[in-house]
Tab-separated table of C-alpha atoms in Angstrom:
chain	number	residue	atom	x	y	z
Y	81	MET	CA	11.135	-3.510	26.183
Y	82	PHE	CA	12.925	-4.740	23.087
Y	83	GLU	CA	15.256	-6.953	25.117
Y	84	ASN	CA	12.244	-9.153	25.867
Y	85	LEU	CA	11.782	-10.053	22.194
Y	86	LYS	CA	12.701	-13.556	21.117
Y	87	PRO	CA	14.063	-14.638	17.721
Y	88	GLN	CA	11.325	-15.934	15.443
Y	89	PRO	CA	11.654	-19.077	13.337
Y	90	ALA	CA	13.167	-18.346	9.944
Y	91	ASP	CA	10.870	-18.705	6.948
Y	92	LYS	CA	12.156	-21.804	5.188
Y	93	ILE	CA	11.332	-20.596	1.690
Y	94	LEU	CA	12.964	-17.199	2.213
Y	95	ALA	CA	16.032	-18.921	3.673
Y	96	LEU	CA	16.150	-21.187	0.631
Y	97	MET	CA	15.993	-18.151	-1.673
Y	98	GLN	CA	18.959	-16.633	0.145
Y	99	MET	CA	20.955	-19.849	-0.216
Y	100	TYR	CA	20.191	-19.934	-3.927
Y	101	ARG	CA	21.359	-16.348	-4.417
Y	102	GLU	CA	24.605	-17.087	-2.606
Y	103	ASP	CA	25.321	-20.278	-4.591
Y	104	PRO	CA	28.162	-19.424	-7.034
Y	105	ARG	CA	27.433	-22.297	-9.419
Y	106	GLU	CA	26.369	-21.250	-12.924
Y	107	GLN	CA	24.150	-24.298	-13.350
Y	108	LYS	CA	21.563	-24.119	-10.596
Y	109	ILE	CA	17.780	-24.331	-10.627
Y	110	ASP	CA	15.430	-22.473	-8.291
Y	111	LEU	CA	12.269	-24.503	-7.703
Y	112	GLY	CA	11.538	-23.040	-4.288
Y	113	VAL	CA	10.079	-19.562	-4.600
Y	114	GLY	CA	6.333	-19.422	-5.204
Y	115	VAL	CA	6.144	-17.085	-8.185
Y	116	TYR	CA	5.542	-17.798	-11.848
Y	117	LYS	CA	8.571	-17.495	-14.129
Y	118	ASP	CA	8.636	-17.607	-17.904
Y	119	ALA	CA	11.119	-19.589	-20.006
Y	120	ASN	CA	13.732	-16.874	-19.403
Y	121	GLY	CA	13.378	-17.041	-15.630
Y	122	VAL	CA	11.526	-13.735	-15.463
Y	123	THR	CA	8.270	-12.976	-13.636
Y	124	PRO	CA	6.755	-10.744	-16.330
Y	125	VAL	CA	4.263	-7.898	-16.069
Y	126	MET	CA	1.282	-9.115	-18.071
Y	127	ARG	CA	0.322	-7.169	-21.172
Y	128	ALA	CA	-3.130	-6.272	-19.891
Y	129	VAL	CA	-1.672	-5.090	-16.591
Y	130	LYS	CA	0.702	-2.745	-18.417
Y	131	ALA	CA	-2.151	-1.383	-20.516
Y	132	ALA	CA	-4.445	-0.953	-17.502
Y	133	GLU	CA	-1.742	0.838	-15.524
Y	134	HIS	CA	-1.133	3.209	-18.416
Y	135	ARG	CA	-4.830	3.970	-18.593
Y	136	ILE	CA	-5.021	4.564	-14.840
Y	137	TRP	CA	-1.973	6.839	-15.008
Y	138	GLU	CA	-3.694	8.949	-17.640
Y	139	GLU	CA	-7.166	9.031	-16.117
Y	140	GLN	CA	-6.801	8.863	-12.341
Y	141	ASP	CA	-7.212	12.280	-10.739
Y	142	SER	CA	-7.072	11.428	-7.018
Y	143	LYS	CA	-5.250	9.201	-4.556
Y	144	ALA	CA	-7.820	9.707	-1.822
Y	145	TYR	CA	-8.942	6.729	0.251
Y	146	THR	CA	-11.567	4.484	-1.313
Y	147	GLY	CA	-13.388	2.934	1.659
Y	148	LEU	CA	-12.779	0.465	4.457
Y	149	ALA	CA	-13.939	-2.339	2.175
Y	150	GLY	CA	-12.077	-1.030	-0.860
Y	151	ASP	CA	-13.713	-0.149	-4.167
Y	152	PRO	CA	-17.069	-2.000	-4.416
Y	153	VAL	CA	-16.608	-2.263	-8.201
Y	154	TYR	CA	-13.484	-4.347	-7.577
Y	155	ALA	CA	-15.426	-6.631	-5.241
Y	156	ASP	CA	-18.195	-7.036	-7.819
Y	157	ALA	CA	-15.703	-7.859	-10.579
Y	158	MET	CA	-13.857	-10.430	-8.477
Y	159	ILE	CA	-17.043	-12.045	-7.199
Y	160	SER	CA	-18.214	-12.458	-10.775
Y	161	LEU	CA	-14.846	-13.959	-11.792
Y	162	ILE	CA	-14.755	-16.458	-8.953
Y	163	LEU	CA	-18.394	-17.309	-8.331
Y	164	GLY	CA	-20.105	-16.455	-11.599
Y	165	THR	CA	-23.832	-16.659	-10.958
Y	166	SER	CA	-23.630	-19.522	-8.462
Y	167	VAL	CA	-24.548	-17.351	-5.449
Y	168	PRO	CA	-26.860	-14.304	-5.388
Y	169	ARG	CA	-24.862	-11.095	-4.892
Y	170	ALA	CA	-27.177	-10.147	-2.027
Y	171	ASN	CA	-25.792	-13.048	0.007
Y	172	ILE	CA	-22.134	-12.003	-0.295
Y	173	ALA	CA	-20.208	-9.593	1.918
Y	174	ALA	CA	-16.752	-8.696	0.586
Y	175	VAL	CA	-13.732	-6.544	1.359
Y	176	ALA	CA	-10.470	-5.858	-0.429
Y	177	THR	CA	-7.370	-7.090	1.407
Y	178	PRO	CA	-3.580	-6.877	1.112
Y	179	GLY	CA	-3.175	-10.011	-0.985
Y	180	GLY	CA	-4.479	-13.471	-0.332
Y	181	THR	CA	-2.530	-13.588	2.919
Y	182	GLY	CA	-4.454	-10.559	4.144
Y	183	ALA	CA	-7.702	-12.260	3.158
Y	184	CYS	CA	-6.753	-15.387	5.114
Y	185	ARG	CA	-5.732	-13.338	8.137
Y	186	GLN	CA	-9.017	-11.412	8.146
Y	187	ALA	CA	-10.982	-14.641	7.716
Y	188	PHE	CA	-9.227	-16.169	10.715
Y	189	GLU	CA	-9.888	-12.987	12.714
Y	190	LEU	CA	-13.574	-13.250	11.856
Y	191	ILE	CA	-13.661	-16.914	12.908
Y	192	ARG	CA	-12.089	-16.069	16.241
Y	193	MET	CA	-14.549	-13.202	16.759
Y	194	ALA	CA	-17.638	-15.216	15.790
Y	195	ASN	CA	-16.736	-18.500	17.508
Y	196	PRO	CA	-13.674	-18.424	19.783
Y	197	SER	CA	-13.904	-22.170	20.395
Y	198	ALA	CA	-13.928	-23.109	16.704
Y	199	ARG	CA	-11.184	-25.372	15.475
Y	200	VAL	CA	-9.817	-25.020	11.958
Y	201	PHE	CA	-9.189	-28.262	10.084
Y	202	VAL	CA	-6.272	-27.898	7.657
Y	203	SER	CA	-4.965	-30.334	5.068
Y	204	ASN	CA	-1.747	-32.206	5.747
Y	205	PRO	CA	0.174	-30.577	4.197
Y	206	THR	CA	-1.081	-27.061	3.598
Y	207	TRP	CA	0.453	-23.683	2.842
Y	208	PRO	CA	2.680	-23.130	5.927
Y	209	ASN	CA	1.425	-19.606	6.527
Y	210	HIS	CA	-2.087	-20.939	7.202
Y	211	ILE	CA	-0.812	-22.719	10.293
Y	212	SER	CA	1.579	-19.927	11.253
Y	213	ILE	CA	-1.184	-17.298	11.325
Y	214	LEU	CA	-3.664	-19.584	13.062
Y	215	ASN	CA	-1.111	-20.415	15.759
Y	216	TYR	CA	-0.294	-16.730	16.201
Y	217	LEU	CA	-3.977	-15.960	16.704
Y	218	GLY	CA	-4.338	-18.790	19.189
Y	219	ILE	CA	-6.829	-20.720	17.067
Y	220	GLU	CA	-6.671	-24.484	17.449
Y	221	THR	CA	-5.778	-26.368	14.293
Y	222	VAL	CA	-6.484	-29.980	13.433
Y	223	ALA	CA	-4.736	-31.665	10.509
Y	224	TYR	CA	-6.706	-33.895	8.187
Y	225	ARG	CA	-5.054	-36.423	5.902
Y	226	TYR	CA	-4.737	-35.200	2.343
Y	227	PHE	CA	-1.607	-36.236	0.452
Y	228	ASP	CA	-0.895	-39.893	-0.176
Y	229	GLU	CA	2.883	-40.326	-0.086
Y	230	GLU	CA	2.656	-43.559	-2.081
Y	231	THR	CA	0.439	-42.492	-4.982
Y	232	ARG	CA	1.259	-38.756	-4.746
Y	233	GLY	CA	-2.476	-38.206	-5.111
Y	234	VAL	CA	-5.200	-37.378	-2.583
Y	235	ASP	CA	-5.824	-39.728	0.333
Y	236	PHE	CA	-9.567	-39.109	0.066
Y	237	ASP	CA	-10.689	-41.884	2.384
Y	238	GLY	CA	-8.322	-40.605	5.070
Y	239	MET	CA	-9.495	-37.041	4.473
Y	240	ILE	CA	-13.165	-37.947	4.960
Y	241	GLU	CA	-12.424	-40.098	7.996
Y	242	ASP	CA	-10.579	-37.221	9.674
Y	243	LEU	CA	-13.195	-34.594	8.786
Y	244	LYS	CA	-15.861	-36.766	10.391
Y	245	THR	CA	-14.238	-35.934	13.736
Y	246	ALA	CA	-15.090	-32.235	13.298
Y	247	LYS	CA	-17.821	-30.817	15.520
Y	248	ALA	CA	-20.582	-28.380	14.622
Y	249	GLY	CA	-19.124	-24.888	14.233
Y	250	ASP	CA	-15.632	-26.086	13.324
Y	251	VAL	CA	-14.108	-24.716	10.114
Y	252	VAL	CA	-12.786	-26.793	7.224
Y	253	LEU	CA	-10.065	-24.965	5.267
Y	254	LEU	CA	-9.937	-26.140	1.650
Y	255	HIS	CA	-7.829	-25.183	-1.356
Y	256	GLY	CA	-10.140	-24.118	-4.195
Y	257	CYS	CA	-7.795	-25.448	-6.896
Y	258	CYS	CA	-4.117	-26.180	-7.523
Y	259	HIS	CA	-3.413	-27.393	-3.999
Y	260	ASN	CA	-0.323	-25.824	-2.439
Y	261	PRO	CA	2.095	-27.502	-1.823
Y	262	THR	CA	1.138	-30.839	-3.386
Y	263	GLY	CA	-0.564	-30.065	-6.720
Y	264	ALA	CA	-2.992	-32.948	-6.020
Y	265	ASN	CA	-6.665	-32.046	-6.220
Y	266	LEU	CA	-10.110	-33.480	-5.545
Y	267	ASN	CA	-12.422	-34.326	-8.420
Y	268	MET	CA	-15.972	-32.946	-8.491
Y	269	VAL	CA	-17.523	-36.159	-7.163
Y	270	GLN	CA	-15.205	-35.941	-4.164
Y	271	TRP	CA	-15.985	-32.252	-3.707
Y	272	GLN	CA	-19.686	-33.093	-3.519
Y	273	GLU	CA	-18.977	-35.656	-0.799
Y	274	VAL	CA	-17.041	-33.009	1.155
Y	275	VAL	CA	-19.973	-30.589	0.777
Y	276	ASN	CA	-22.375	-33.253	2.059
Y	277	LEU	CA	-20.156	-33.876	5.071
Y	278	ILE	CA	-19.913	-30.157	5.847
Y	279	ASN	CA	-23.686	-29.822	5.761
Y	280	ASP	CA	-24.370	-33.035	7.691
Y	281	ARG	CA	-22.028	-32.041	10.528
Y	282	GLY	CA	-22.855	-28.337	10.689
Y	283	LEU	CA	-19.353	-27.199	9.714
Y	284	VAL	CA	-18.214	-23.906	8.176
Y	285	ALA	CA	-16.367	-24.001	4.855
Y	286	MET	CA	-13.386	-21.777	4.132
Y	287	ILE	CA	-11.769	-21.794	0.719
Y	288	ASP	CA	-8.388	-20.336	-0.161
Y	289	ILE	CA	-8.262	-19.821	-3.935
Y	290	ALA	CA	-4.969	-18.363	-5.089
Y	291	TYR	CA	-4.349	-20.004	-8.465
Y	292	GLN	CA	-7.560	-19.683	-10.489
Y	293	GLY	CA	-6.637	-20.107	-14.150
Y	294	PHE	CA	-3.386	-21.978	-13.460
Y	295	GLY	CA	-4.918	-25.467	-13.453
Y	296	ASP	CA	-7.584	-26.458	-15.954
Y	297	GLY	CA	-8.891	-22.997	-16.913
Y	298	LEU	CA	-10.589	-19.984	-15.314
Y	299	ASN	CA	-14.065	-21.495	-15.070
Y	300	GLU	CA	-12.891	-25.049	-14.491
Y	301	ASP	CA	-10.707	-23.966	-11.564
Y	302	ALA	CA	-13.670	-22.152	-9.985
Y	303	GLN	CA	-16.098	-25.077	-10.184
Y	304	ALA	CA	-15.344	-26.488	-6.746
Y	305	THR	CA	-15.503	-23.084	-5.071
Y	306	ARG	CA	-18.826	-22.364	-6.769
Y	307	LEU	CA	-20.222	-25.720	-5.692
Y	308	VAL	CA	-19.251	-25.162	-2.060
Y	309	ALA	CA	-20.444	-21.547	-1.938
Y	310	ALA	CA	-23.812	-22.462	-3.455
Y	311	SER	CA	-24.374	-25.508	-1.258
Y	312	VAL	CA	-23.377	-24.698	2.316
Y	313	LYS	CA	-24.990	-22.494	4.944
Y	314	GLU	CA	-21.921	-20.349	5.571
Y	315	CYS	CA	-18.689	-19.948	3.640
Y	316	LEU	CA	-15.556	-17.824	3.706
Y	317	ILE	CA	-13.502	-17.356	0.537
Y	318	ALA	CA	-9.993	-15.849	0.535
Y	319	ALA	CA	-8.901	-14.937	-2.991
Y	320	SER	CA	-5.590	-13.701	-4.393
Y	321	CYS	CA	-4.764	-11.896	-7.638
Y	322	SER	CA	-1.010	-12.305	-7.208
Y	323	LYS	CA	-0.600	-15.270	-9.516
Y	324	ASN	CA	-3.271	-15.046	-12.185
Y	325	PHE	CA	-2.782	-11.310	-12.714
Y	326	GLY	CA	0.934	-11.331	-11.871
Y	327	VAL	CA	0.537	-8.418	-9.445
Y	328	TYR	CA	2.465	-10.013	-6.591
Y	329	ARG	CA	3.944	-6.874	-5.070
Y	330	GLU	CA	0.699	-4.888	-5.358
Y	331	ARG	CA	-0.889	-7.058	-2.608
Y	332	THR	CA	-4.310	-7.548	-4.179
Y	333	GLY	CA	-6.793	-9.863	-2.520
Y	334	LEU	CA	-10.439	-10.226	-1.565
Y	335	LEU	CA	-12.278	-11.823	1.336
Y	336	MET	CA	-15.883	-12.951	0.934
Y	337	ALA	CA	-18.294	-14.009	3.679
Y	338	ILE	CA	-21.293	-15.813	2.207
Y	339	SER	CA	-24.468	-16.703	4.045
Y	340	ALA	CA	-27.471	-18.638	2.764
Y	341	ASP	CA	-29.519	-16.041	4.658
Y	342	ALA	CA	-29.331	-12.755	2.768
Y	343	GLY	CA	-30.514	-10.994	5.912
Y	344	GLN	CA	-27.115	-11.749	7.464
Y	345	THR	CA	-25.129	-9.935	4.761
Y	346	ALA	CA	-25.281	-6.408	6.235
Y	347	LEU	CA	-23.900	-7.630	9.567
Y	348	ASN	CA	-21.214	-9.653	7.792
Y	349	GLN	CA	-20.239	-6.640	5.686
Y	350	GLY	CA	-20.022	-4.368	8.691
Y	351	THR	CA	-17.892	-6.897	10.556
Y	352	LEU	CA	-15.461	-7.270	7.644
Y	353	ALA	CA	-15.140	-3.490	7.379
Y	354	PHE	CA	-14.529	-3.284	11.139
Y	355	LEU	CA	-11.767	-5.883	10.934
Y	356	ASN	CA	-10.135	-3.981	8.073
Y	357	ARG	CA	-10.238	-0.815	10.208
Y	358	GLN	CA	-8.534	-2.572	13.108
Y	359	ASN	CA	-5.729	-4.049	11.028
Y	360	TYR	CA	-4.860	-1.523	8.300
Y	361	SER	CA	-7.873	0.791	7.838
Y	362	PHE	CA	-8.043	1.130	4.065
Y	363	PRO	CA	-6.772	-1.693	1.828
Y	364	PRO	CA	-4.321	-1.063	-1.013
Y	365	ASP	CA	-6.017	0.189	-4.167
Y	366	HIS	CA	-3.575	0.230	-7.089
Y	367	GLY	CA	-3.579	-3.507	-7.771
Y	368	ALA	CA	-7.315	-3.685	-7.212
Y	369	ARG	CA	-7.858	-0.834	-9.668
Y	370	VAL	CA	-5.687	-2.583	-12.264
Y	371	VAL	CA	-7.620	-5.833	-11.850
Y	372	THR	CA	-10.924	-3.971	-12.065
Y	373	ALA	CA	-9.868	-2.172	-15.235
Y	374	ILE	CA	-8.946	-5.492	-16.845
Y	375	LEU	CA	-12.094	-7.332	-15.838
Y	376	MET	CA	-14.407	-4.480	-16.812
Y	377	ASP	CA	-12.920	-3.857	-20.265
Y	378	GLU	CA	-13.701	-6.403	-22.973
Y	379	GLY	CA	-10.414	-5.935	-24.838
Y	380	LEU	CA	-8.174	-5.969	-21.771
Y	381	ARG	CA	-10.006	-8.959	-20.335
Y	382	ALA	CA	-9.617	-10.927	-23.577
Y	383	ASP	CA	-5.881	-10.179	-23.711
Y	384	TRP	CA	-5.429	-11.102	-20.062
Y	385	MET	CA	-7.282	-14.378	-20.522
Y	386	ALA	CA	-5.185	-15.200	-23.591
Y	387	GLU	CA	-1.905	-14.576	-21.754
Y	388	LEU	CA	-3.105	-16.471	-18.687
Y	389	GLU	CA	-3.936	-19.410	-20.935
Y	390	GLU	CA	-0.409	-19.278	-22.363
Y	391	VAL	CA	0.950	-19.450	-18.806
Y	392	ARG	CA	-1.311	-22.389	-17.932
Y	393	LEU	CA	-0.452	-24.377	-21.036
Y	394	SER	CA	3.253	-23.683	-20.525
Y	395	MET	CA	3.134	-25.232	-17.055
Y	396	LEU	CA	1.141	-28.218	-18.299
Y	397	GLY	CA	3.706	-28.706	-21.048
Y	398	LEU	CA	6.556	-28.660	-18.542
Y	399	ARG	CA	4.731	-31.173	-16.374
Y	400	ARG	CA	4.257	-33.522	-19.318
Y	401	GLN	CA	7.865	-33.106	-20.437
Y	402	LEU	CA	9.207	-33.834	-16.958
Y	403	ALA	CA	6.974	-36.872	-16.468
Y	404	ASP	CA	7.974	-38.241	-19.879
Y	405	GLU	CA	11.700	-37.678	-19.283
Y	406	LEU	CA	11.517	-39.365	-15.886
Y	407	GLN	CA	9.672	-42.285	-17.431
Y	408	ARG	CA	12.401	-42.583	-20.063
Y	409	LEU	CA	15.215	-42.484	-17.496
Y	410	SER	CA	13.576	-44.697	-14.874
Y	411	GLY	CA	11.828	-47.147	-17.171
Y	412	SER	CA	8.715	-46.842	-15.026
Y	413	ASP	CA	5.599	-44.688	-14.807
Y	414	ARG	CA	5.988	-43.919	-11.114
Y	415	PHE	CA	6.381	-40.193	-11.884
Y	416	GLY	CA	3.189	-40.001	-13.914
Y	417	PHE	CA	1.545	-38.035	-11.091
Y	418	LEU	CA	3.540	-34.976	-12.167
Y	419	ALA	CA	1.440	-34.700	-15.313
Y	420	GLN	CA	-1.767	-35.180	-13.323
Y	421	HIS	CA	-1.065	-32.491	-10.731
Y	422	ARG	CA	-2.216	-28.950	-11.432
Y	423	GLY	CA	-0.929	-25.467	-10.672
Y	424	MET	CA	2.571	-24.221	-10.003
Y	425	PHE	CA	3.521	-26.865	-7.458
Y	426	SER	CA	4.041	-30.560	-7.133
Y	427	ARG	CA	5.250	-32.515	-4.167
Y	428	LEU	CA	7.841	-34.947	-5.439
Y	429	GLY	CA	7.609	-37.243	-2.446
Y	430	ALA	CA	11.361	-37.283	-1.834
Y	431	ALA	CA	12.821	-37.653	1.651
Y	432	PRO	CA	14.480	-34.534	3.135
Y	433	GLU	CA	17.940	-36.065	2.791
Y	434	LEU	CA	17.368	-36.561	-0.938
Y	435	VAL	CA	16.139	-32.978	-1.290
Y	436	GLU	CA	19.364	-31.877	0.397
Y	437	LYS	CA	21.369	-34.111	-1.933
Y	438	LEU	CA	19.705	-32.486	-4.938
Y	439	ARG	CA	20.822	-29.099	-3.648
Y	440	VAL	CA	24.364	-30.019	-2.640
Y	441	GLU	CA	25.256	-32.254	-5.608
Y	442	HIS	CA	23.172	-30.744	-8.402
Y	443	GLY	CA	22.359	-27.154	-7.429
Y	444	ILE	CA	18.624	-27.849	-7.446
Y	445	TYR	CA	16.707	-25.922	-4.823
Y	446	MET	CA	13.305	-27.043	-3.600
Y	447	VAL	CA	11.542	-26.845	-0.246
Y	448	GLY	CA	12.534	-29.532	2.253
Y	449	ASP	CA	9.236	-31.380	1.956
Y	450	SER	CA	10.079	-31.773	-1.798
Y	451	ARG	CA	7.603	-29.163	-3.001
Y	452	MET	CA	8.876	-27.861	-6.316
Y	453	ASN	CA	7.708	-24.950	-8.411
Y	454	ILE	CA	7.108	-26.308	-11.915
Y	455	ALA	CA	7.188	-22.733	-13.248
Y	456	GLY	CA	10.837	-22.543	-12.206
Y	457	LEU	CA	11.691	-24.895	-15.084
Y	458	ASN	CA	12.065	-24.464	-18.821
Y	459	GLU	CA	12.537	-26.911	-21.683
Y	460	ALA	CA	16.319	-26.860	-21.250
Y	461	THR	CA	16.344	-27.469	-17.482
Y	462	VAL	CA	13.753	-30.253	-17.404
Y	463	PRO	CA	16.265	-32.948	-18.544
Y	464	ILE	CA	18.791	-31.660	-15.992
Y	465	LEU	CA	16.240	-31.980	-13.171
Y	466	ALA	CA	15.056	-35.375	-14.335
Y	467	LYS	CA	18.600	-36.801	-14.444
Y	468	ALA	CA	19.331	-35.381	-10.973
Y	469	ILE	CA	16.151	-36.906	-9.528
Y	470	ILE	CA	17.129	-40.331	-10.788
Y	471	ASP	CA	20.798	-39.899	-9.804
Y	472	VAL	CA	20.006	-39.176	-6.133
Y	473	GLY	CA	17.651	-42.151	-5.955
Y	474	VAL	CA	14.183	-40.623	-5.699
């Protein structure tokens, strides 16, 4: 049987990480991997996470399964964090998942089950695993214009024009905030226009929100998701705790299915639980329990929010520093978009051969489409990156 297997395409980011590790140069910069790093290049365990884990270690008296949907208290806490009071709880079905990837996978499974002919419209570009999973499941994807290579902002006119080709029942996959990989985001006026289009054409909204708190603030980053969830007939939301709680390896996510008809919720909940059973039965609990402990305790929540704000402001500061240094070196403001983007990532807009030149000549590693992780920088490496960008001719 095994001889019939075929080699699978290598993950470009993982391959880049391997190349970085094998590079013997002392001066090298890793801007490829999608994890937050502090000024010392460390992905830290957040203070509130440490405290919550200690409390769980002392108080937890069983490792028995929770339920197919995970702990309902975790779902309640996450729904409150993401949606606030924008949608009645009675309209929301939710299950815990292994990370945001698990939430996306289960959402795509539900789409295929509910409407096998549905197409999923994805931004060009989007997180590569969106397309990889959709292709694996045999779900047709349609790219809509998103990133403007000239302005390094959103090509909103192109986006709307492409979404107008969607048919009733098709799904529009949107990034709730901090678009990955570009860092370019819609404003709230544009979000409202997208909502109107979704409703006018009978489309289904799906939001992937993986960076809440990394852009403009916890509530600010949730505004678009809340608007969509409160305004459309049906909505799927895939959420991740990996970044904003720093629990990457704990695989902590949540999938919500929201219907304007509260009478649909029980069926939605049962379907989500069924899909969990088919894929992994019971979702991981440790990360979810840590997140719940933080969100449900006033002191832990306040400390977590304070540290998350430090992370956010650090990335904004690095963005501003890099944009300013590039302006100084280039004598132009053509890199000003870096300060306007939000989240961990920005797409530099460099051609693949220039990205390769950055790696070979300067030891700077970023994904081939020129996505770079701003959190991979610190105050000392920003001038090094800026000089290299100008030297290679970006």
